[in-house]
């Protein structure tokens, strides 16, 4: 067989196998997942026409023909509300997509012309891209799978720093009068759980990330169900795992441990299994600038939450069995979102800071031999970069509109390239407001480097 034909045949077989790609967009609450997905769909739908996608090879070469939404795989899961999000951005005044309250899915068919020609090559080809969206709060339950009730209780109590301790004051007061071997009283456990949930909600409002259990913040259809009536137990220092497991089923400890186990097996594990166990590529979105804005304690809290989260994906320890039977994730992107909150010359510094923040998970990914690329991007750009004369000097600035409609001109200053230390917080800190999306214009949504991220995530499949 001529060599070219063999190559074409192998290519055809591989192409057939590779025609489908599942992309996991990972990020904590408010990291920018829904904005990213909305922009991704919008950019690809406008590809070949008005989208600015020069950093995506297939688009630059004029081979990207466009994308359409098609019927998704799982008919029992709601469809990603792209139309609603896109309509809100086109209104006057435009508004951001709403915070996500449940799971949704989306399947995109991307049409392109293959790059090189061969007689077995079709004129056009298709790539199916499966995407899903979910509330960021639920993601933080993944690390909870590694615990039993005892180790989880201890870890949660160790994690509570000074300011979060205040937010949990009511819960702590109740806990002082509860012992593991008390008889469980349903109404009392429900009331204490509500105090715990209240503390978690206050911590989220104050900008903390490392919050478990995630369904306490967004219970969905589980609101009021006993499975959400548990909390970490204090006062366990004098107990051993053996003495605790010998307690009767009616004790506080046994009741809470049972609910924790139920939460793991009936809520967290199915979510993980259905949505996160099987994907080919992943992008981890991090609101680094938001955390800088929120101060040292929140920044440290985000760093811890991300490190634990990335550990729970377990990239390195894939057994031969799982490698054969589940597609292995072969490429990953990490991205600092909302890069339009700083002036363009700060973007490389933002990438360095993101890499510093994710240093531990990046080491593990390297060890697992998974290629990773870091980006700074704005899925939906809300500011315009300007040079202005400020106190006698030409200074880079950002122009936009506040959420309440006032014009804003800001000088966001310098992003640190390393994890900020005490002197950074004392000297500078960060303080910027939130912007309203830019007024709608015809064509695709304005963005920063969505095309570069897309090139890394799907570009090789469009060759
Ligand atoms: N300036 C700017 N702001 C953004 C951008 N992307 C997201 N935001 C802001 O961040 C907020 C949260 O973004 P979402 O996309 O809703 O975040 P999410 O990760 O889906 O959050 P959950 O649904 O709560 O998990 C938005 O309401 C915007 O205010 C961006 O590209 N630029
Ligand atoms: Mg969302």
mmCIF file of C-alpha atoms in Angstrom, residues 41 88 142 158 223 230 284 296 304 345 374 389-390 395 397 451:
data_model
loop_
_atom_site.group_PDB
_atom_site.id
_atom_site.type_symbol
_atom_site.label_atom_id
_atom_site.label_comp_id
_atom_site.label_asym_id
_atom_site.label_seq_id
_atom_site.Cartn_x
_atom_site.Cartn_y
_atom_site.Cartn_z
ATOM 1 C CA UNK A 41 -20.337 29.220 22.377
ATOM 2 C CA UNK A 88 -29.043 39.587 29.055
ATOM 3 C CA UNK A 142 -15.105 16.671 45.713
ATOM 4 C CA UNK A 158 -8.549 23.093 61.764
ATOM 5 C CA UNK A 223 -33.600 22.001 51.060
ATOM 6 C CA UNK A 230 -25.088 17.393 59.721
ATOM 7 C CA UNK A 284 -9.378 25.489 35.536
ATOM 8 C CA UNK A 296 -4.579 38.161 52.528
ATOM 9 C CA UNK A 304 -5.922 26.062 49.995
ATOM 10 C CA UNK A 345 0.919 45.221 30.332
ATOM 11 C CA UNK A 374 -1.395 29.027 31.722
ATOM 12 C CA UNK A 389 -2.184 61.724 31.760
ATOM 13 C CA UNK A 390 -2.306 61.149 35.489
ATOM 14 C CA UNK A 395 -0.319 56.040 32.860
ATOM 15 C CA UNK A 397 -5.822 53.032 32.798
ATOM 16 C CA UNK A 451 -8.911 32.365 21.117
#
